[in-house]
Amino acid sequence: MFERLLPHMRVNTVYEINLDELHARGVRGIITDLDNTLVGAKEALATPKLVQWLDYVRSRGFEVVIVSNNNETRVGKFAVPLNISYIHAARKPAGKAFRKALAILKLPAEQTVVIGDQMLTDVLGGNRMGLYTILVTPIAPADEGVMTRVNRRIERFALVRLRKKGLWYEEETK
């Protein structure tokens, strides 16, 4: 049951993702969460380091779409200056927003990855759609909203079960 919460890869930050490896595997699209994945939940705009990373991502031939459960004001204010397509109020882990993101990217699931900080929204939603999922460590957990805190409690329960089954190892995290 909890196996659907397992990401294909775990990293501390998006900067640790080996883009060359993904590209060599045929990946051309990135669906990414926003809050606590790209920036802290209370950071309105991209950091200079993130802008540089996103420029590099696009220079390597990747298309990017932000899929966030947050509202249009928050997501649009972040994405528009970066010229990145976005889907707000996504209701992840529901599949509709992921299907819409794939349509925007004009790519099949096999050529797309999902990057996010939550197992119950990003990873579960991506896995259900057959996408390669990458879980990042949350950037600023203290800034999370109520629903995310609820999700984190459920994640902790799931992690206990996954560890008991030998499916989650702490030393895998970089």
C-alpha atoms as a printed R data frame, in Angstrom:
    type eleno elety resid chain resno      x      y       z
1   ATOM     1    CA   MET     A     1  0.000  0.000   0.000
2   ATOM     2    CA   PHE     A     2  2.675  2.525   1.000
3   ATOM     3    CA   GLU     A     3  4.921  1.513  -1.915
4   ATOM     4    CA   ARG     A     4  3.180  4.115  -4.101
5   ATOM     5    CA   LEU     A     5  4.751  6.760  -1.853
6   ATOM     6    CA   LEU     A     6  8.290  5.649  -2.738
7   ATOM     7    CA   PRO     A     7 10.145  8.045  -5.033
8   ATOM     8    CA   HIS     A     8 12.485  6.742  -7.696
9   ATOM     9    CA   MET     A     9 15.204  9.118  -6.464
10  ATOM    10    CA   ARG     A    10 15.882 11.153  -3.312
11  ATOM    11    CA   VAL     A    11 18.046 14.271  -3.178
12  ATOM    12    CA   ASN     A    12 18.521 17.155  -0.773
13  ATOM    13    CA   THR     A    13 17.961 19.892  -3.373
14  ATOM    14    CA   VAL     A    14 17.144 20.249  -7.057
15  ATOM    15    CA   TYR     A    15 20.777 21.218  -7.597
16  ATOM    16    CA   GLU     A    16 21.838 17.620  -6.851
17  ATOM    17    CA   ILE     A    17 19.775 16.169  -9.703
18  ATOM    18    CA   ASN     A    18 21.999 14.789 -12.432
19  ATOM    19    CA   LEU     A    19 20.463 16.431 -15.490
20  ATOM    20    CA   ASP     A    20 22.929 14.759 -17.849
21  ATOM    21    CA   GLU     A    21 21.801 11.345 -16.628
22  ATOM    22    CA   LEU     A    22 18.126 12.242 -17.060
23  ATOM    23    CA   HIS     A    23 18.794 13.610 -20.536
24  ATOM    24    CA   ALA     A    24 20.686 10.446 -21.511
25  ATOM    25    CA   ARG     A    25 17.637  8.418 -20.405
26  ATOM    26    CA   GLY     A    26 15.449 10.419 -22.793
27  ATOM    27    CA   VAL     A    27 13.842 12.725 -20.249
28  ATOM    28    CA   ARG     A    28 12.870 16.059 -21.778
29  ATOM    29    CA   GLY     A    29 10.237 17.381 -19.397
30  ATOM    30    CA   ILE     A    30 10.203 18.415 -15.753
31  ATOM    31    CA   ILE     A    31  7.046 18.856 -13.716
32  ATOM    32    CA   THR     A    32  8.057 20.540 -10.494
33  ATOM    33    CA   ASP     A    33  6.350 21.602  -7.320
34  ATOM    34    CA   LEU     A    34  7.015 25.140  -6.098
35  ATOM    35    CA   ASP     A    35  6.839 25.600  -2.327
36  ATOM    36    CA   ASN     A    36  9.670 23.929  -0.416
37  ATOM    37    CA   THR     A    37 10.902 22.337  -3.631
38  ATOM    38    CA   LEU     A    38 12.244 25.298  -5.615
39  ATOM    39    CA   VAL     A    39 12.103 27.924  -2.856
40  ATOM    40    CA   GLY     A    40 10.840 28.169   0.706
41  ATOM    41    CA   ALA     A    41  7.072 28.450   1.081
42  ATOM    42    CA   LYS     A    42  7.347 32.122   2.067
43  ATOM    43    CA   GLU     A    43  9.846 33.165  -0.614
44  ATOM    44    CA   ALA     A    44  7.935 35.094  -3.274
45  ATOM    45    CA   LEU     A    45 10.540 34.984  -6.036
46  ATOM    46    CA   ALA     A    46 13.296 32.733  -7.331
47  ATOM    47    CA   THR     A    47 16.737 33.079  -5.825
48  ATOM    48    CA   PRO     A    48 19.601 34.004  -8.163
49  ATOM    49    CA   LYS     A    49 20.960 30.456  -7.769
50  ATOM    50    CA   LEU     A    50 17.601 28.991  -8.805
51  ATOM    51    CA   VAL     A    51 17.334 31.327 -11.805
52  ATOM    52    CA   GLN     A    52 20.765 30.156 -12.915
53  ATOM    53    CA   TRP     A    53 19.775 26.492 -12.425
54  ATOM    54    CA   LEU     A    54 16.527 26.931 -14.384
55  ATOM    55    CA   ASP     A    55 18.439 28.625 -17.212
56  ATOM    56    CA   TYR     A    56 20.826 25.660 -17.271
57  ATOM    57    CA   VAL     A    57 17.908 23.199 -17.228
58  ATOM    58    CA   ARG     A    58 16.389 24.862 -20.282
59  ATOM    59    CA   SER     A    59 19.755 25.138 -22.036
60  ATOM    60    CA   ARG     A    60 20.052 21.337 -21.722
61  ATOM    61    CA   GLY     A    61 16.799 20.969 -23.676
62  ATOM    62    CA   PHE     A    62 14.336 20.411 -20.840
63  ATOM    63    CA   GLU     A    63 10.877 21.985 -20.721
64  ATOM    64    CA   VAL     A    64  9.583 22.925 -17.256
65  ATOM    65    CA   VAL     A    65  6.073 23.247 -15.827
66  ATOM    66    CA   ILE     A    66  5.311 24.189 -12.226
67  ATOM    67    CA   VAL     A    67  2.397 22.245 -10.750
68  ATOM    68    CA   SER     A    68  1.366 23.589  -7.357
69  ATOM    69    CA   ASN     A    69 -1.549 23.167  -5.000
70  ATOM    70    CA   ASN     A    70 -1.126 26.833  -4.066
71  ATOM    71    CA   ASN     A    71 -3.264 29.677  -5.452
72  ATOM    72    CA   GLU     A    72 -2.812 31.537  -8.730
73  ATOM    73    CA   THR     A    73 -1.485 34.697  -7.099
74  ATOM    74    CA   ARG     A    74  1.353 32.825  -5.401
75  ATOM    75    CA   VAL     A    75  2.278 30.569  -8.320
76  ATOM    76    CA   GLY     A    76  1.822 33.175 -11.056
77  ATOM    77    CA   LYS     A    77  3.900 35.789  -9.239
78  ATOM    78    CA   PHE     A    78  6.745 33.260  -9.081
79  ATOM    79    CA   ALA     A    79  6.433 31.636 -12.537
80  ATOM    80    CA   VAL     A    80  5.600 34.555 -14.853
81  ATOM    81    CA   PRO     A    81  8.914 36.465 -14.400
82  ATOM    82    CA   LEU     A    82 10.737 33.216 -15.172
83  ATOM    83    CA   ASN     A    83  8.610 32.562 -18.264
84  ATOM    84    CA   ILE     A    84  7.607 29.149 -16.917
85  ATOM    85    CA   SER     A    85  4.215 27.583 -17.556
86  ATOM    86    CA   TYR     A    86  2.292 26.721 -14.425
87  ATOM    87    CA   ILE     A    87 -0.778 25.026 -13.053
88  ATOM    88    CA   HIS     A    88 -2.153 26.384  -9.782
89  ATOM    89    CA   ALA     A    89 -4.725 24.827  -7.416
90  ATOM    90    CA   ALA     A    90 -3.598 21.487  -8.836
91  ATOM    91    CA   ARG     A    91 -5.217 19.270  -6.205
92  ATOM    92    CA   LYS     A    92 -2.293 16.862  -6.231
93  ATOM    93    CA   PRO     A    93 -2.151 13.885  -6.054
94  ATOM    94    CA   ALA     A    94 -5.148 13.886  -8.444
95  ATOM    95    CA   GLY     A    95 -4.096 13.084 -11.985
96  ATOM    96    CA   LYS     A    96 -5.825 15.938 -13.828
97  ATOM    97    CA   ALA     A    97 -3.065 18.509 -13.234
98  ATOM    98    CA   PHE     A    98 -0.354 15.988 -14.171
99  ATOM    99    CA   ARG     A    99 -2.183 15.172 -17.432
100 ATOM   100    CA   LYS     A   100 -2.519 18.892 -18.137
101 ATOM   101    CA   ALA     A   101  1.198 19.400 -17.463
102 ATOM   102    CA   LEU     A   102  2.081 16.574 -19.870
103 ATOM   103    CA   ALA     A   103 -0.114 18.244 -22.501
104 ATOM   104    CA   ILE     A   104  1.662 21.572 -21.948
105 ATOM   105    CA   LEU     A   105  5.026 19.820 -22.259
106 ATOM   106    CA   LYS     A   106  3.775 17.830 -25.292
107 ATOM   107    CA   LEU     A   107  5.570 14.806 -23.865
108 ATOM   108    CA   PRO     A   108  4.627 11.308 -22.747
109 ATOM   109    CA   ALA     A   109  5.055 10.206 -19.124
110 ATOM   110    CA   GLU     A   110  8.146  8.174 -20.075
111 ATOM   111    CA   GLN     A   111 10.003 11.371 -21.006
112 ATOM   112    CA   THR     A   112  8.983 13.362 -17.937
113 ATOM   113    CA   VAL     A   113  9.992 13.556 -14.273
114 ATOM   114    CA   VAL     A   114  8.187 14.990 -11.263
115 ATOM   115    CA   ILE     A   115 10.188 16.855  -8.626
116 ATOM   116    CA   GLY     A   116  8.618 17.637  -5.269
117 ATOM   117    CA   ASP     A   117  9.021 17.665  -1.513
118 ATOM   118    CA   GLN     A   118  5.909 15.708  -0.499
119 ATOM   119    CA   MET     A   119  5.317 11.996  -0.755
120 ATOM   120    CA   LEU     A   120  1.528 12.335  -0.484
121 ATOM   121    CA   THR     A   121  1.127 14.873  -3.276
122 ATOM   122    CA   ASP     A   122  4.087 14.984  -5.661
123 ATOM   123    CA   VAL     A   123  5.391 11.419  -5.406
124 ATOM   124    CA   LEU     A   124  2.035  9.664  -5.144
125 ATOM   125    CA   GLY     A   125  0.569 11.719  -7.980
126 ATOM   126    CA   GLY     A   126  3.595 11.206 -10.190
127 ATOM   127    CA   ASN     A   127  3.830  7.484  -9.509
128 ATOM   128    CA   ARG     A   128  0.139  7.004 -10.273
129 ATOM   129    CA   MET     A   129  0.726  8.635 -13.669
130 ATOM   130    CA   GLY     A   130  3.767  6.486 -14.460
131 ATOM   131    CA   LEU     A   131  6.199  9.387 -14.102
132 ATOM   132    CA   TYR     A   132  9.726  9.150 -12.701
133 ATOM   133    CA   THR     A   133  9.555 10.789  -9.268
134 ATOM   134    CA   ILE     A   134 12.272 12.722  -7.454
135 ATOM   135    CA   LEU     A   135 11.772 13.638  -3.799
136 ATOM   136    CA   VAL     A   136 13.687 16.636  -2.441
137 ATOM   137    CA   THR     A   137 14.194 17.559   1.187
138 ATOM   138    CA   PRO     A   138 11.834 20.450   2.083
139 ATOM   139    CA   ILE     A   139 13.639 23.797   2.015
140 ATOM   140    CA   ALA     A   140 11.816 25.525   4.901
141 ATOM   141    CA   PRO     A   141  9.574 23.100   6.824
142 ATOM   142    CA   ALA     A   142  8.846 25.704   9.516
143 ATOM   143    CA   ASP     A   143  7.009 27.817   6.913
144 ATOM   144    CA   GLU     A   144  4.579 25.088   5.843
145 ATOM   145    CA   GLY     A   145  0.807 25.484   6.002
146 ATOM   146    CA   VAL     A   146 -1.610 23.423   8.031
147 ATOM   147    CA   MET     A   147 -2.468 20.876   5.327
148 ATOM   148    CA   THR     A   148  1.191 20.254   4.555
149 ATOM   149    CA   ARG     A   149  1.836 19.647   8.262
150 ATOM   150    CA   VAL     A   150 -0.981 17.099   8.264
151 ATOM   151    CA   ASN     A   151  0.567 15.441   5.218
152 ATOM   152    CA   ARG     A   152  3.946 15.323   6.973
153 ATOM   153    CA   ARG     A   153  2.417 13.412   9.900
154 ATOM   154    CA   ILE     A   154  0.943 10.867   7.505
155 ATOM   155    CA   GLU     A   155  4.307 10.649   5.716
156 ATOM   156    CA   ARG     A   156  6.049  9.887   9.021
157 ATOM   157    CA   PHE     A   157  3.588  7.053   9.656
158 ATOM   158    CA   ALA     A   158  4.169  5.718   6.124
159 ATOM   159    CA   LEU     A   159  7.952  5.925   6.580
160 ATOM   160    CA   VAL     A   160  7.744  3.753   9.701
161 ATOM   161    CA   ARG     A   161  5.907  1.106   7.668
162 ATOM   162    CA   LEU     A   162  8.290  1.388   4.719
163 ATOM   163    CA   ARG     A   163 11.323  1.029   7.008
164 ATOM   164    CA   LYS     A   164  9.812 -2.087   8.610
165 ATOM   165    CA   LYS     A   165  9.410 -3.572   5.136
166 ATOM   166    CA   GLY     A   166 13.026 -2.672   4.301
167 ATOM   167    CA   LEU     A   167 11.964 -0.265   1.557
168 ATOM   168    CA   TRP     A   168 13.289  2.988   3.047
169 ATOM   169    CA   TYR     A   169 16.867  3.507   4.146
170 ATOM   170    CA   GLU     A   170 18.106  6.741   5.663
171 ATOM   171    CA   GLU     A   171 21.613  6.344   4.277
172 ATOM   172    CA   GLU     A   172 20.220  6.700   0.739
173 ATOM   173    CA   THR     A   173 19.635 10.406   1.342
174 ATOM   174    CA   LYS     A   174 22.652 12.422   0.270
